[in-house]
PDB file of C-alpha atoms in Angstrom:
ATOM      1  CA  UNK A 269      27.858  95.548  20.698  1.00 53.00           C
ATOM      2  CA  UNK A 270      31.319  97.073  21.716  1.00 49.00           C
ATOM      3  CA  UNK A 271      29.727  99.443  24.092  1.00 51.00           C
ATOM      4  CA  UNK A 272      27.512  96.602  25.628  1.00 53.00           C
ATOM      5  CA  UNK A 273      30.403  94.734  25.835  1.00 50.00           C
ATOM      6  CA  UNK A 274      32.325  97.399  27.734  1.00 44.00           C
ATOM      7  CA  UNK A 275      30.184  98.181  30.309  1.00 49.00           C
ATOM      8  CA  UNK A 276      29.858  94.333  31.498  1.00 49.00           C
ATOM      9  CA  UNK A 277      33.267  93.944  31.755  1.00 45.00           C
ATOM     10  CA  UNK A 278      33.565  97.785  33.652  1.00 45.00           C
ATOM     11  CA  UNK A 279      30.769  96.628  35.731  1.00 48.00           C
ATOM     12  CA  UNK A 280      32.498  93.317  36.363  1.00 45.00           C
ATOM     13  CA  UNK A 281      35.607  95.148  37.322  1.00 48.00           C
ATOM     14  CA  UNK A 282      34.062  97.081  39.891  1.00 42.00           C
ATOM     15  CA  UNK A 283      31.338  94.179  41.491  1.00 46.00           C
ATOM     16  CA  UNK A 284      35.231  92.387  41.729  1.00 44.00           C
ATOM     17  CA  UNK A 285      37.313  94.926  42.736  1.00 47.00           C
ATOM     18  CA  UNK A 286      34.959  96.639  45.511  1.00 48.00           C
ATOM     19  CA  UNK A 287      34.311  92.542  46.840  1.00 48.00           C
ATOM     20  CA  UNK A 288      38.103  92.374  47.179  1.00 46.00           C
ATOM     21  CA  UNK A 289      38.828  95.283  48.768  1.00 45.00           C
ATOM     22  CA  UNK A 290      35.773  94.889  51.299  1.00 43.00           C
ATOM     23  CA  UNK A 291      37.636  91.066  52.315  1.00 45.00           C
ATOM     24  CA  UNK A 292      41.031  93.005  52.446  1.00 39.00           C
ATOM     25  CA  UNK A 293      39.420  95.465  54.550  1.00 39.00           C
ATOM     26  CA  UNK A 294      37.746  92.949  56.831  1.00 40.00           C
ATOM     27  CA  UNK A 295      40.691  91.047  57.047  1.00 40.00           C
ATOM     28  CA  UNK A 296      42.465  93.646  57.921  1.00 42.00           C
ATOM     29  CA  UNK A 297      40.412  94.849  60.740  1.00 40.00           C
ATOM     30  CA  UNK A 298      40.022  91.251  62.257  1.00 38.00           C
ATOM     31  CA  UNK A 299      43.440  90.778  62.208  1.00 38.00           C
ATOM     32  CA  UNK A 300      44.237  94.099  63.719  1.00 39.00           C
ATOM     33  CA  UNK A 301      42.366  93.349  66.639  1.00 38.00           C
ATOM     34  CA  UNK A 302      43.420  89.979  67.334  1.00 40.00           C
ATOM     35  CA  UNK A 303      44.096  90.634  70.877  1.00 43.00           C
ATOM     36  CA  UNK A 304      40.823  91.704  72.113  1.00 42.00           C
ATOM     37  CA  UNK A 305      39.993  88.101  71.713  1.00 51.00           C
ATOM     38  CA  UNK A 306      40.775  87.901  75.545  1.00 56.00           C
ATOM     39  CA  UNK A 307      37.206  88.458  77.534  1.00 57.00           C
ATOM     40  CA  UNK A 308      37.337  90.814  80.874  1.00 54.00           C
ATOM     41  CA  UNK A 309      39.322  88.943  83.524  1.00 58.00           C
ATOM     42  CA  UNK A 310      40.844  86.254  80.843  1.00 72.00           C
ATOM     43  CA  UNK A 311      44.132  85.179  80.907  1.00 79.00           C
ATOM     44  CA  UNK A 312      46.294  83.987  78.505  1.00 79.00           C
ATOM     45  CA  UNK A 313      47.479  79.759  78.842  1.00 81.00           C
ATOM     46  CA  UNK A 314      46.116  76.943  81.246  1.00 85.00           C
ATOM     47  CA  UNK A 315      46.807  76.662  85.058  1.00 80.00           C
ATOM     48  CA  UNK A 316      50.034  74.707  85.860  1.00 76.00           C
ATOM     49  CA  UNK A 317      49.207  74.677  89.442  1.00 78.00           C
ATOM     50  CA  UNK A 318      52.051  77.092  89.947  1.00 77.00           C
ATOM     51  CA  UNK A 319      51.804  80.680  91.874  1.00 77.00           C
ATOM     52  CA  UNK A 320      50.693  82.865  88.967  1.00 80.00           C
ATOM     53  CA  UNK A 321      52.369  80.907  86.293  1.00 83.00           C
ATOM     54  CA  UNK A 322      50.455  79.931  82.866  1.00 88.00           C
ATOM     55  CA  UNK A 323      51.588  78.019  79.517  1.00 90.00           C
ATOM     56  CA  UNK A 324      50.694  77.409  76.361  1.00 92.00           C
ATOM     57  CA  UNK A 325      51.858  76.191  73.024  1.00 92.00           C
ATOM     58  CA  UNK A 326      52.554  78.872  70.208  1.00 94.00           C
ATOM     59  CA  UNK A 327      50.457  78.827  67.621  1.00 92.00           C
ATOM     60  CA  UNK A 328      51.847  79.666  63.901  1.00 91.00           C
ATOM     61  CA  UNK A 329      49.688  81.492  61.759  1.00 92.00           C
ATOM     62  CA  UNK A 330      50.438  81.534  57.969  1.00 92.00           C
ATOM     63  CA  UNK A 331      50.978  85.560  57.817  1.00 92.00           C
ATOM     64  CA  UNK A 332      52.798  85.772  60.846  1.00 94.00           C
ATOM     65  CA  UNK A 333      55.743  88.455  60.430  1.00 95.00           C
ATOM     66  CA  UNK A 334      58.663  86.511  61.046  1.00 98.00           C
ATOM     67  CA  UNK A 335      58.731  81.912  60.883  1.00 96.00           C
ATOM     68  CA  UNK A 336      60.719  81.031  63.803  1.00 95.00           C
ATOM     69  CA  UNK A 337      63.288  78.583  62.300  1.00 93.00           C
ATOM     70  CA  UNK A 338      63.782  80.895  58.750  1.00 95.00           C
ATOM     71  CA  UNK A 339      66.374  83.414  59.701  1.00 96.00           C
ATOM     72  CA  UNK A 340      65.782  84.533  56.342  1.00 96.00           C
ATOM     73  CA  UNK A 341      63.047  86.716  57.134  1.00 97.00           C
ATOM     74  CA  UNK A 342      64.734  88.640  59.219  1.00 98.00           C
ATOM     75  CA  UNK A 343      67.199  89.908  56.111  1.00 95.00           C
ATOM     76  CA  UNK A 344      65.145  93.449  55.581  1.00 95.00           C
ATOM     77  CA  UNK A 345      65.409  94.233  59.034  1.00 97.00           C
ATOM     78  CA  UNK A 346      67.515  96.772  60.434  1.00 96.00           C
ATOM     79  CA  UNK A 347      70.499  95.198  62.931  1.00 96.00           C
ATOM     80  CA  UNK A 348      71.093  97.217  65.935  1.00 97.00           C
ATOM     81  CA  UNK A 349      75.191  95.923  67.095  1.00 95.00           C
ATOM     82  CA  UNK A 350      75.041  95.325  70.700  1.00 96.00           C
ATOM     83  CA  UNK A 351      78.546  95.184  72.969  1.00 92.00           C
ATOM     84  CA  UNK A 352      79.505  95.897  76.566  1.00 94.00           C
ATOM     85  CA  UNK A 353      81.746  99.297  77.093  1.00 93.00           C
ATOM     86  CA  UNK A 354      84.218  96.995  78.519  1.00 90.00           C
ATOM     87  CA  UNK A 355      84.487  94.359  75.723  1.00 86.00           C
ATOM     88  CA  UNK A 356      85.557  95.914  72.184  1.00 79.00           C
ATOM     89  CA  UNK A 357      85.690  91.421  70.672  1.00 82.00           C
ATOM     90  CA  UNK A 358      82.640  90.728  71.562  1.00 88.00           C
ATOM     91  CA  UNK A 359      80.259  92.616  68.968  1.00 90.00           C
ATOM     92  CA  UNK A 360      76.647  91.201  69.072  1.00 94.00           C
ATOM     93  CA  UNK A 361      73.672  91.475  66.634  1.00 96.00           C
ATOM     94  CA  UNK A 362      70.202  91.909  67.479  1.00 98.00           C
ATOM     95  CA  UNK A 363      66.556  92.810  65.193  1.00 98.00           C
ATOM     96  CA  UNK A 364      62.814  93.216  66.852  1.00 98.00           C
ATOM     97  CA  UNK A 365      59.731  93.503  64.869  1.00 97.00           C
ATOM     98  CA  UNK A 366      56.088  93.390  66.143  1.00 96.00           C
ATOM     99  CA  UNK A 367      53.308  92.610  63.684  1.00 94.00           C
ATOM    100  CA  UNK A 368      49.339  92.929  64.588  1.00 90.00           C
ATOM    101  CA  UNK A 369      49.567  89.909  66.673  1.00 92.00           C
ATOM    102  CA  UNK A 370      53.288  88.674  68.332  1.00 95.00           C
ATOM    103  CA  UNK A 371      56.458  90.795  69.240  1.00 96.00           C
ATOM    104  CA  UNK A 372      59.322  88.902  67.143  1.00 98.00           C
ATOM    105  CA  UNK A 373      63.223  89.239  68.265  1.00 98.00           C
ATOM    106  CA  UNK A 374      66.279  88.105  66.772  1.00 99.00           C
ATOM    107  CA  UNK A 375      69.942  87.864  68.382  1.00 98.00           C
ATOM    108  CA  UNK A 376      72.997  86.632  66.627  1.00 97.00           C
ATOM    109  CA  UNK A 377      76.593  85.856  69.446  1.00 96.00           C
ATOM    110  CA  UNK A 378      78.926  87.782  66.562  1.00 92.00           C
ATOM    111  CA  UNK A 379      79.078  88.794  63.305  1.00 85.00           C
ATOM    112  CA  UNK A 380      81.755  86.866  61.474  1.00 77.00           C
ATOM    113  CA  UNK A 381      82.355  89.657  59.314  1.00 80.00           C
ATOM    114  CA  UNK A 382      82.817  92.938  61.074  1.00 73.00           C
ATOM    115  CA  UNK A 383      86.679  93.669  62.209  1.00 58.00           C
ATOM    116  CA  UNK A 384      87.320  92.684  65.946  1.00 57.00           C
ATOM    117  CA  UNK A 385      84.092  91.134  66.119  1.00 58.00           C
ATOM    118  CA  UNK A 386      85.791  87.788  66.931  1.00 64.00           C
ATOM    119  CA  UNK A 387      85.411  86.996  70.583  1.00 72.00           C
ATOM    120  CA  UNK A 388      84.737  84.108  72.196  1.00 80.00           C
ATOM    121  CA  UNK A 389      81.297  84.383  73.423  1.00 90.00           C
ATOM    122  CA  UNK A 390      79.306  82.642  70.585  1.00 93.00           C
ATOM    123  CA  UNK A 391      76.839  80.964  72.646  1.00 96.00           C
ATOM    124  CA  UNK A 392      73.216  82.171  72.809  1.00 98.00           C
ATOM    125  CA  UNK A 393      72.827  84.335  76.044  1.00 98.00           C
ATOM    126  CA  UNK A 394      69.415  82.356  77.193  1.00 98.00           C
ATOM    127  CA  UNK A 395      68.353  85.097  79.875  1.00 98.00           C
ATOM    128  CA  UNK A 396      67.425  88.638  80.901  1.00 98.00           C
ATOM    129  CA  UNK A 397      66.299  89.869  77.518  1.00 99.00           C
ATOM    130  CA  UNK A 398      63.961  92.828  78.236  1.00 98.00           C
ATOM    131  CA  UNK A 399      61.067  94.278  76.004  1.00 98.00           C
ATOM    132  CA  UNK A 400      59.138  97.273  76.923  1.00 97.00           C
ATOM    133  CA  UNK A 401      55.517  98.333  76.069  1.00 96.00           C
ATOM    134  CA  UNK A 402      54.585 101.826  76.428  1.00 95.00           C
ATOM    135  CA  UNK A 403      57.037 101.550  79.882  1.00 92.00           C
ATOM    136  CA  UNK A 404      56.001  98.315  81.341  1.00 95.00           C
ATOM    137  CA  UNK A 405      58.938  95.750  81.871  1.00 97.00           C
ATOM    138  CA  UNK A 406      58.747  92.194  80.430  1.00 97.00           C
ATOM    139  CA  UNK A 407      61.831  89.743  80.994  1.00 98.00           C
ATOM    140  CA  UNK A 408      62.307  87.079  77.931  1.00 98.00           C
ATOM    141  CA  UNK A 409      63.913  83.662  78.726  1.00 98.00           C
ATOM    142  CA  UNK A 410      64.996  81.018  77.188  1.00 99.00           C
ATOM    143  CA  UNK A 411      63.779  77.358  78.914  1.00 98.00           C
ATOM    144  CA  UNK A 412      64.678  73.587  78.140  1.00 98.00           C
ATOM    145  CA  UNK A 413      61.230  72.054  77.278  1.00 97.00           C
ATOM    146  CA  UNK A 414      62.528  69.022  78.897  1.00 96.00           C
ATOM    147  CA  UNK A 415      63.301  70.803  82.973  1.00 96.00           C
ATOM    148  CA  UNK A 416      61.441  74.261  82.734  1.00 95.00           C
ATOM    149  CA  UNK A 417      65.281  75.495  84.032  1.00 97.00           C
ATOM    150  CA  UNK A 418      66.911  77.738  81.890  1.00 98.00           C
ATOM    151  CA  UNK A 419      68.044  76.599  78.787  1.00 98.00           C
ATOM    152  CA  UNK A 420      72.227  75.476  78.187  1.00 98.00           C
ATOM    153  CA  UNK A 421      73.180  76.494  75.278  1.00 98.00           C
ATOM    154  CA  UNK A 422      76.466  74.495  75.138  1.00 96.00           C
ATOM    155  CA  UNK A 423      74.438  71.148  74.303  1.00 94.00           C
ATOM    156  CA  UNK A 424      73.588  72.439  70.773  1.00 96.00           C
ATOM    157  CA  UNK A 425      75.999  71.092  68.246  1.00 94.00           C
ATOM    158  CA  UNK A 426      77.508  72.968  64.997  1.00 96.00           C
ATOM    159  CA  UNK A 427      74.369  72.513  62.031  1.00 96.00           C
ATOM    160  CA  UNK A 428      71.849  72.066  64.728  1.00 97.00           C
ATOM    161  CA  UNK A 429      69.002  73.809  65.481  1.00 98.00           C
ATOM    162  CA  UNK A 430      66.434  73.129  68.699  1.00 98.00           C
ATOM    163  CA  UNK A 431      63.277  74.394  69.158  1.00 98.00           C
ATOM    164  CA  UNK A 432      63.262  75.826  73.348  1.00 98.00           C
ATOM    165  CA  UNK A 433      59.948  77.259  75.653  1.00 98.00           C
ATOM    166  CA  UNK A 434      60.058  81.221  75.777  1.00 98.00           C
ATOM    167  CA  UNK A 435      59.449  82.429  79.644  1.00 97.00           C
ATOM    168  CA  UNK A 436      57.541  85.965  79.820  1.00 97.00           C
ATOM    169  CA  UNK A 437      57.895  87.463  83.717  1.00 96.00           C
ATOM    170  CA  UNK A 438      56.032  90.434  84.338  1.00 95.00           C
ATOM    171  CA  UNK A 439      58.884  93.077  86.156  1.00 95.00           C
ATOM    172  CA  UNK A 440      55.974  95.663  86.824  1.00 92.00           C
ATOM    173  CA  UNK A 441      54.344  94.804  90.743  1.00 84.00           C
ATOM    174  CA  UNK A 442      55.591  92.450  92.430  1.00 78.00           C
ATOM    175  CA  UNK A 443      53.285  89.801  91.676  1.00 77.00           C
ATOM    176  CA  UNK A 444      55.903  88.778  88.857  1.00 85.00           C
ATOM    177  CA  UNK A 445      53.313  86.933  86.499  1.00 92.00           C
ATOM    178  CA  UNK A 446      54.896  84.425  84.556  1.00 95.00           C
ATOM    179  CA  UNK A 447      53.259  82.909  80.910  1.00 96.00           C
ATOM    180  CA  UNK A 448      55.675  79.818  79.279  1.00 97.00           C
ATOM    181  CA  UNK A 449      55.058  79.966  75.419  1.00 97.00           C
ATOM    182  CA  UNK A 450      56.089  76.135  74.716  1.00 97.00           C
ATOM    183  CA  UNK A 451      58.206  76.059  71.334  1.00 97.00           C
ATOM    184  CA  UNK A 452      57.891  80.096  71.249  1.00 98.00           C
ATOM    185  CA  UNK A 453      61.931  80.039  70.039  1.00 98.00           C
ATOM    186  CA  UNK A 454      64.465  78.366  67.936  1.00 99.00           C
ATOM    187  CA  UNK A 455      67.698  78.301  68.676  1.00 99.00           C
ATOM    188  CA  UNK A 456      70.961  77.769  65.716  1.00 98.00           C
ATOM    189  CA  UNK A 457      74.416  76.955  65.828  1.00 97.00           C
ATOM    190  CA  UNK A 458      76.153  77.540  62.402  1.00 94.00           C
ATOM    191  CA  UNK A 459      79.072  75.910  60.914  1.00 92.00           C
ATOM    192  CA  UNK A 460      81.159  78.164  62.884  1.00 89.00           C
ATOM    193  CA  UNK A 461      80.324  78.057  66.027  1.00 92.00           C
ATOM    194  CA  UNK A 462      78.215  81.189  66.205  1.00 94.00           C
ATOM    195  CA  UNK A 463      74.150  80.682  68.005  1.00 97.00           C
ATOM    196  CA  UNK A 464      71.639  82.771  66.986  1.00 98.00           C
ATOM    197  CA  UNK A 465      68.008  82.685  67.886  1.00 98.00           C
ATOM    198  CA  UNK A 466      64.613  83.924  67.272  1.00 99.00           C
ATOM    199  CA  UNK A 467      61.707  84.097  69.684  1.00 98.00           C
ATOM    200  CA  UNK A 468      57.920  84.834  69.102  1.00 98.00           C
ATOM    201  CA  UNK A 469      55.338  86.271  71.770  1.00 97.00           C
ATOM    202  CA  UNK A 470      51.980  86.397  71.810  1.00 95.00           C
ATOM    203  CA  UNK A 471      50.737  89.936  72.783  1.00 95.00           C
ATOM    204  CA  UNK A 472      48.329  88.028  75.051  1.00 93.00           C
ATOM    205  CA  UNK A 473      51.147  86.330  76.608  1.00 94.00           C
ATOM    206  CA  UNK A 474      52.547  89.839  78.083  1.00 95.00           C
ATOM    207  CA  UNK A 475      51.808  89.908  81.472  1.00 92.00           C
ATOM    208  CA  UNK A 476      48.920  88.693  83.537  1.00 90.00           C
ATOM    209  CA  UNK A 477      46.281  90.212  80.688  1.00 89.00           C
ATOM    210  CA  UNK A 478      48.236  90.986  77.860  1.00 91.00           C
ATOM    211  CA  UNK A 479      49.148  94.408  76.169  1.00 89.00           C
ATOM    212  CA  UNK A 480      46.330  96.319  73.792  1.00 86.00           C
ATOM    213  CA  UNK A 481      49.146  97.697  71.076  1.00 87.00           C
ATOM    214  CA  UNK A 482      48.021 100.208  68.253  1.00 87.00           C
ATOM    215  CA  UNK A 483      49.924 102.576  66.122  1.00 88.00           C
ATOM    216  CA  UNK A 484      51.515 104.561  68.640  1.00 91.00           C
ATOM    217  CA  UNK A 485      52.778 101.809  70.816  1.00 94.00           C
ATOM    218  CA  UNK A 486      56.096 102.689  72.125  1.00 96.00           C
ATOM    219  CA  UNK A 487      58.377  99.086  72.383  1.00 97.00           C
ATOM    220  CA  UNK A 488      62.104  98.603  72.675  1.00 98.00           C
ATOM    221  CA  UNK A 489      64.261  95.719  73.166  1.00 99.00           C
ATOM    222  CA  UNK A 490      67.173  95.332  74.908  1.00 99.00           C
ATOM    223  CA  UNK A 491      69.692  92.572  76.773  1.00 98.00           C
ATOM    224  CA  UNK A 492      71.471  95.548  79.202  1.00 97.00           C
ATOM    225  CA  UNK A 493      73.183  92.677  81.610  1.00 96.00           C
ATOM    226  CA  UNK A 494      75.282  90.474  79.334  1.00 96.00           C
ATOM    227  CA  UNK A 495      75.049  91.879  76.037  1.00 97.00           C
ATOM    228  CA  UNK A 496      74.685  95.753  75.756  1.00 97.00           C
ATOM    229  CA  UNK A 497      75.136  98.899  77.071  1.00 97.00           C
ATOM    230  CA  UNK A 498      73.123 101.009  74.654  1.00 96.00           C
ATOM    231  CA  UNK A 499      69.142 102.293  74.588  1.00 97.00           C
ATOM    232  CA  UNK A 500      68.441  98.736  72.229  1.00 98.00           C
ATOM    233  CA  UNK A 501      65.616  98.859  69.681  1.00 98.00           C
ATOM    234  CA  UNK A 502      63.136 101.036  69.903  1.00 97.00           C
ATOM    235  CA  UNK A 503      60.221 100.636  67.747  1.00 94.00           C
ATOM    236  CA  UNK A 504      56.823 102.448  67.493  1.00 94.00           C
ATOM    237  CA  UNK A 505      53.445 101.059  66.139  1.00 84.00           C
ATOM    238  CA  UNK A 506      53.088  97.617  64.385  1.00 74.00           C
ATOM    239  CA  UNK A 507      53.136  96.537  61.101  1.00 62.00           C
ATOM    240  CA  UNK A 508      52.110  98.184  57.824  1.00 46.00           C
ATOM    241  CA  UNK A 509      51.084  95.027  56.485  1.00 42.00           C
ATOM    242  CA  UNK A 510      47.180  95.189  56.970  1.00 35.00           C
ATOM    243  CA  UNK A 511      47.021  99.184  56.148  1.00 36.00           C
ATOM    244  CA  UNK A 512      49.188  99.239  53.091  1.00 37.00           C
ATOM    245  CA  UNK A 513      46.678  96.048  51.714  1.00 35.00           C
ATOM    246  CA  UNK A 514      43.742  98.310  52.757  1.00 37.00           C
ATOM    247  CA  UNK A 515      45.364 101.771  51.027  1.00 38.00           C
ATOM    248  CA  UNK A 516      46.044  99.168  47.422  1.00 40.00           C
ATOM    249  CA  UNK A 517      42.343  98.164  48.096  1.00 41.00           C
ATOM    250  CA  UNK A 518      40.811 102.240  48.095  1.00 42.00           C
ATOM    251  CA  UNK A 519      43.830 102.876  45.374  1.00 42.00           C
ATOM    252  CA  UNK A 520      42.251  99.793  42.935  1.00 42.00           C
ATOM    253  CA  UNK A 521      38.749 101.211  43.838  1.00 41.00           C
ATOM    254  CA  UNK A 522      39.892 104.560  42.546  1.00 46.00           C
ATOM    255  CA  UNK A 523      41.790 103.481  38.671  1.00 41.00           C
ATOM    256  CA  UNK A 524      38.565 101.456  38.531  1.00 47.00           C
ATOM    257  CA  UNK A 525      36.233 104.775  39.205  1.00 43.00           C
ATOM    258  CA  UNK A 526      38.425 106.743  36.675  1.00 42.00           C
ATOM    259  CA  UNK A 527      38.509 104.272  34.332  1.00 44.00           C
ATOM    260  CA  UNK A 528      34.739 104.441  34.325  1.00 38.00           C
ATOM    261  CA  UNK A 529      34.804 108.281  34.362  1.00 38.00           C
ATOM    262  CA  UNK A 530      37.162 108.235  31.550  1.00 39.00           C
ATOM    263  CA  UNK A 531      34.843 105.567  29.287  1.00 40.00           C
ATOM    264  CA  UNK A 532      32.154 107.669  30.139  1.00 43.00           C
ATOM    265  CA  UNK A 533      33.193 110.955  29.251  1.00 38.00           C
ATOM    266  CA  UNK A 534      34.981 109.337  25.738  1.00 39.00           C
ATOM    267  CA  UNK A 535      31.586 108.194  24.790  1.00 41.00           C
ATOM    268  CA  UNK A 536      29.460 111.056  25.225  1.00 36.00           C
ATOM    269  CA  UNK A 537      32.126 113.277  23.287  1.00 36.00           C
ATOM    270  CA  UNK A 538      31.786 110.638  20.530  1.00 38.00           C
ATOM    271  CA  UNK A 539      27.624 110.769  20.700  1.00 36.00           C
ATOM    272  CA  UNK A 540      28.184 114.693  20.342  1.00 36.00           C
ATOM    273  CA  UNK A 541      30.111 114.357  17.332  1.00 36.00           C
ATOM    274  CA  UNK A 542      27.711 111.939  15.778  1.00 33.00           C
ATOM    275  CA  UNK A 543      24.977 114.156  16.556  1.00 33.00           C
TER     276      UNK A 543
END
């Protein structure tokens, strides 16, 4: 009865574990391929009737990387300090992060608790942000929903927080495609004065067809005009996420195939000593 009872709950284990690990795995592989959702001469957005301009609303998923108005996400990230050779007050802060389907940045105006980083420019820069795929040039800026101009960041008020468009231009050509991701950042003033912001874009949204990414996609961002002289973030691949649920999947299929093994082996060593 023990031994019967053993094996259905062994056989169980496996039926359960190997179902899990194929919807991790398929999961996985959907969600690694989310941009080849675009079809052969698609483009990202609707028409505005402007000369090769697009927009569309960003669209949240539930495992995106980074939520755009919980800073706290961003707290395991590495912070790159940003500051012009010519400015020693003004110390900035800045994090990127892709994930299998948007390219996620983060700036902070100063950090309130680094020595001399106590200048006056706490306002979000809004413009000229670059990000770079494998070479190619995008330019990220900040727009007022409410104009389409670029967004003032001197309206915000201390405890407030505004969701603002995200324009993408395309620097390579000189076509200069241009995709507006409505609500694609958020934008915080703290109880001191100091702005910080976090934008989200689609990889479909990069240029006039989007950017295929895989692991050894080269990206960096940078903000060389206002806010640094340095190289910026550079970054290869995307996320672990999907591959280190797929390696726990093959790892669970594994204990459960030794485990078996193990039962196995115990049980004929018993049946020889009861021979």
């Amino acid at each position: 009865m023990i031994k019967k009872t053993v094996k259905i709950l062994l056989l169980f284990g496996v039926i359960f574990g190997g179902s899990c690990c194929f919807n991790i795995i398929k999961a996985s592989a959907a969600s690694a391929h989310f941009y080849s959702t675009l079809q052969v001469g698609e483009r990202w957005g609707e028409d505005i009737g402007k000369w090769n301009n697009r927009t569309g609303e960003f669209k949240a998923h539930q495992d995106d990387l980074i939520r755009l108005n919980y800073f706290s996400d961003w707290k395991n990230y590495p912070i790159d300090d940003w500051h012009k050779s010519y400015d020693n007050f003004n110390l900035h802060q800045a994090r990127f992060t892709t994930d299998d389907r948007n390219v996620y940045g983060w700036v902070r105006m100063q950090d309130p608790n680094k020595v001399g980083a106590q200048g006056g420019y706490v306002k979000i820069q809004p413009n000229d942000y670059i990000i770079k795929v494998n070479g190619e040039s995008f330019s990220i800026n900040l727009l007022d929903p409410q104009t389409g101009t670029i967004f003032n960041p001197w309206g915000l008020n201390r405890g407030k927080g505004v969701y603002v468009d995200v324009q993408v231009v395309d620097l390579n050509g000189n076509n200069y495609y241009t995709n507006t991701i409505k609500n694609g950042a958020y934008v915080y003033e703290g109880s001191n004065g100091i702005q910080e912001m976090t934008f989200a874009v689609p990889y479909l949204a990069l240029g006039k067809y989007g950017v295929k990414t895989n692991q050894s996609t080269k990206w960096n961002f940078n903000q060389p005009g206002q806010l640094n002289d340095g190289q910026g973030i550079t970054k290869v691949g995307l996320s672990t996420g999907p591959y280190f649920l797929v390696v726990m999947a093959i790892l669970s299929i594994g204990i459960g195939s030794s485990g078996i093994f193990f039962w196995q082996r115990k049980q004929r060593k018993h049946e020889l000593v009861t021979l």
